[in-house]
DNA sequence: ATTTTTTCTAAAAATTTGCTTAGAGTCTTA
DNA sequence: TAAGACTCTAAGCAAATTTTTAGAAAAAAT
């Protein structure tokens, strides 16, 4: 895990960095906000830990700048300001957590881990994608439902993968054609129907709760029951 | 935003619920963990706020159960336990935030908002349009009025979507023909009347306040009462 | 008040969409 | 090269949706 620590007080900064490094975190340190912004432009971090009070720019402003740049890295603010109002303005500026000084370094570590865990929950980067009792492993191409192994062909797998990556919305057939088949509009959408049919036989047939559903006239979606 | 509050101490529970409700949060209250789990099985929440110390099951265990069930709703723990170790074990159990009692209700609110904001960041597109108690979700294609689910055909949905996107003005029939039917002047506008009729049956019929109105000689518009 | 125009409604007709099955190509592997 | 597995097309049937039709109801105009 890579963490960017922005803290202008050198002593605090180095003791935090030392502790995080000990805990297996790859920590980069910046002593002011401007430097931090530059680093963020060049590389990506899992979590950003920033002080609120800094000489050149406060942590609130920093968060706003990052969010307006569409940078969605979790932000944890640390500050000597312990008033509710301070915390609220920090959180409202786009921070994900706010920890008042002095704090226990172990708590900081736990909060960083929690932020990291959550941002990794969204199936985007992980090897495995799951929904309910269905799980697919992108690297081994294995599929299981309720622990039971299911064997899919390559096309079946990529169709299922696409459906799972887009869980929570209805996916139009034309989009599936483009993304899974790399085809334009010319071809008949019947291929999809046939393959959805294959998937259903392998994944839903012997279970009570069906996961693949049809939205008439549009396409398909993943949902329990 | 829907929040589930699990808190066994009735006085604390109701004061939290009252405050959240005041702030526009739709709060459901459970007085023990078992009840909370049942509710979570039946419906989905944006954020779960749970006490740590409860008679039947502690918040730590609750979080573990939820995470093992693949329920990824953000969890905020509140507790009288203020020791670092308690916070760490809460966060490690899968909680996303930990707030020690006594706390300022405004801070709780800000932290709930932060959790909600983050979990919506990963939900790529949950574009919703609403007017009064009517809501349509462009990505899931779901329609609800006063929370009640309404099933529309594709044409009905796109007609309603067009009306809602143009709320606040009268939309001429010819414009609807062009935009929703992709047709010129050749066709009879009666199709629209028929479809407005369908929509009214599904959306307005069983409600006192009608939302779809006719501007005689021109077209239709969305307005309460 | 009557006529004309416009809108609403119900039902029939036409069209579109989806599921399923069988089989023909295509690619892999023994 | 043959057997097997995989991908795609085509066609029939069932179901759902969309359009048309026609008469009743409502609104505007004469």
mmCIF file of C-alpha atoms in Angstrom, chain A residues 12-124:
data_model
loop_
_atom_site.group_PDB
_atom_site.id
_atom_site.type_symbol
_atom_site.label_atom_id
_atom_site.label_comp_id
_atom_site.label_asym_id
_atom_site.label_seq_id
_atom_site.Cartn_x
_atom_site.Cartn_y
_atom_site.Cartn_z
ATOM 1 C CA UNK A 12 5.681 14.711 13.662
ATOM 2 C CA UNK A 13 6.121 13.869 10.016
ATOM 3 C CA UNK A 14 9.085 11.624 10.480
ATOM 4 C CA UNK A 15 7.671 9.778 13.454
ATOM 5 C CA UNK A 16 4.468 9.045 11.535
ATOM 6 C CA UNK A 17 6.412 7.956 8.485
ATOM 7 C CA UNK A 18 8.611 5.698 10.614
ATOM 8 C CA UNK A 19 5.620 4.021 12.180
ATOM 9 C CA UNK A 20 3.801 3.490 8.905
ATOM 10 C CA UNK A 21 6.908 2.117 7.252
ATOM 11 C CA UNK A 22 7.323 -0.327 10.115
ATOM 12 C CA UNK A 23 3.825 -1.534 9.415
ATOM 13 C CA UNK A 24 4.620 -2.336 5.840
ATOM 14 C CA UNK A 25 3.264 0.831 4.310
ATOM 15 C CA UNK A 26 5.224 2.456 1.517
ATOM 16 C CA UNK A 27 5.116 6.057 2.731
ATOM 17 C CA UNK A 28 6.100 9.144 0.763
ATOM 18 C CA UNK A 29 6.513 12.361 2.678
ATOM 19 C CA UNK A 30 5.880 15.940 1.591
ATOM 20 C CA UNK A 31 6.476 18.908 3.851
ATOM 21 C CA UNK A 32 3.956 21.227 2.233
ATOM 22 C CA UNK A 33 0.772 21.109 0.201
ATOM 23 C CA UNK A 34 2.213 22.368 -3.074
ATOM 24 C CA UNK A 35 4.815 19.646 -3.099
ATOM 25 C CA UNK A 36 2.083 17.138 -2.284
ATOM 26 C CA UNK A 37 -0.044 18.237 -5.205
ATOM 27 C CA UNK A 38 2.884 17.853 -7.552
ATOM 28 C CA UNK A 39 3.552 14.302 -6.333
ATOM 29 C CA UNK A 40 -0.099 13.380 -6.744
ATOM 30 C CA UNK A 41 -0.019 14.606 -10.319
ATOM 31 C CA UNK A 42 2.882 12.351 -11.108
ATOM 32 C CA UNK A 43 1.899 9.151 -9.340
ATOM 33 C CA UNK A 44 -1.053 7.555 -7.664
ATOM 34 C CA UNK A 45 -1.490 6.650 -4.013
ATOM 35 C CA UNK A 46 -3.822 4.374 -2.122
ATOM 36 C CA UNK A 47 -4.436 6.855 0.675
ATOM 37 C CA UNK A 48 -3.472 10.488 1.272
ATOM 38 C CA UNK A 49 -2.852 11.593 4.859
ATOM 39 C CA UNK A 50 -2.699 15.357 5.214
ATOM 40 C CA UNK A 51 -2.297 17.854 7.980
ATOM 41 C CA UNK A 52 -4.909 20.600 8.078
ATOM 42 C CA UNK A 53 -2.746 23.521 9.101
ATOM 43 C CA UNK A 54 0.113 24.142 6.753
ATOM 44 C CA UNK A 55 2.021 27.265 5.731
ATOM 45 C CA UNK A 56 1.184 27.368 2.048
ATOM 46 C CA UNK A 57 -2.303 25.863 1.773
ATOM 47 C CA UNK A 58 -4.595 24.265 4.313
ATOM 48 C CA UNK A 59 -5.764 20.682 4.083
ATOM 49 C CA UNK A 60 -9.336 21.787 3.381
ATOM 50 C CA UNK A 61 -8.298 23.663 0.278
ATOM 51 C CA UNK A 62 -6.079 20.780 -0.734
ATOM 52 C CA UNK A 63 -8.988 18.341 -0.562
ATOM 53 C CA UNK A 64 -11.181 20.621 -2.603
ATOM 54 C CA UNK A 65 -8.514 20.973 -5.259
ATOM 55 C CA UNK A 66 -8.039 17.221 -5.457
ATOM 56 C CA UNK A 67 -11.745 16.486 -5.691
ATOM 57 C CA UNK A 68 -12.269 19.157 -8.316
ATOM 58 C CA UNK A 69 -9.512 17.482 -10.303
ATOM 59 C CA UNK A 70 -11.505 14.258 -10.102
ATOM 60 C CA UNK A 71 -8.846 12.615 -7.999
ATOM 61 C CA UNK A 72 -10.733 10.201 -5.818
ATOM 62 C CA UNK A 73 -8.000 8.882 -3.575
ATOM 63 C CA UNK A 74 -9.223 8.530 0.023
ATOM 64 C CA UNK A 75 -8.093 11.450 2.192
ATOM 65 C CA UNK A 76 -7.455 11.250 5.924
ATOM 66 C CA UNK A 77 -7.013 14.582 7.669
ATOM 67 C CA UNK A 78 -5.003 14.945 10.827
ATOM 68 C CA UNK A 79 -5.108 18.132 12.820
ATOM 69 C CA UNK A 80 -4.574 19.786 16.162
ATOM 70 C CA UNK A 81 -7.989 21.353 15.696
ATOM 71 C CA UNK A 82 -10.388 19.218 17.693
ATOM 72 C CA UNK A 83 -13.563 21.246 17.393
ATOM 73 C CA UNK A 84 -16.592 19.649 15.783
ATOM 74 C CA UNK A 85 -16.774 22.528 13.317
ATOM 75 C CA UNK A 86 -13.263 21.822 12.110
ATOM 76 C CA UNK A 87 -13.998 18.170 11.605
ATOM 77 C CA UNK A 88 -17.174 18.955 9.738
ATOM 78 C CA UNK A 89 -15.510 21.407 7.388
ATOM 79 C CA UNK A 90 -12.784 18.880 6.717
ATOM 80 C CA UNK A 91 -15.214 16.088 5.955
ATOM 81 C CA UNK A 92 -17.358 18.385 3.839
ATOM 82 C CA UNK A 93 -14.348 19.425 1.812
ATOM 83 C CA UNK A 94 -14.073 15.850 0.615
ATOM 84 C CA UNK A 95 -12.003 14.184 3.308
ATOM 85 C CA UNK A 96 -12.963 10.631 4.193
ATOM 86 C CA UNK A 97 -11.790 10.690 7.775
ATOM 87 C CA UNK A 98 -10.557 13.214 10.331
ATOM 88 C CA UNK A 99 -8.298 12.426 13.232
ATOM 89 C CA UNK A 100 -7.476 14.963 15.940
ATOM 90 C CA UNK A 101 -3.989 15.286 17.369
ATOM 91 C CA UNK A 102 -2.632 13.883 19.496
ATOM 92 C CA UNK A 103 -3.618 10.449 18.314
ATOM 93 C CA UNK A 104 -2.364 6.956 18.761
ATOM 94 C CA UNK A 105 -0.329 5.908 15.755
ATOM 95 C CA UNK A 106 -1.980 2.501 15.845
ATOM 96 C CA UNK A 107 -5.351 4.137 15.400
ATOM 97 C CA UNK A 108 -4.025 6.085 12.441
ATOM 98 C CA UNK A 109 -2.781 2.847 10.945
ATOM 99 C CA UNK A 110 -6.149 1.148 11.457
ATOM 100 C CA UNK A 111 -8.004 4.045 9.862
ATOM 101 C CA UNK A 112 -5.663 4.086 6.880
ATOM 102 C CA UNK A 113 -6.250 0.363 6.446
ATOM 103 C CA UNK A 114 -9.995 0.830 6.627
ATOM 104 C CA UNK A 115 -9.893 3.477 3.913
ATOM 105 C CA UNK A 116 -7.690 1.301 1.763
ATOM 106 C CA UNK A 117 -9.897 -1.722 2.254
ATOM 107 C CA UNK A 118 -13.006 0.195 1.240
ATOM 108 C CA UNK A 119 -11.554 1.721 -1.885
ATOM 109 C CA UNK A 120 -10.446 -1.732 -2.969
ATOM 110 C CA UNK A 121 -13.872 -3.238 -2.342
ATOM 111 C CA UNK A 122 -15.176 -1.853 -5.589
ATOM 112 C CA UNK A 123 -14.357 -4.690 -7.950
ATOM 113 C CA UNK A 124 -12.327 -2.423 -10.206
#
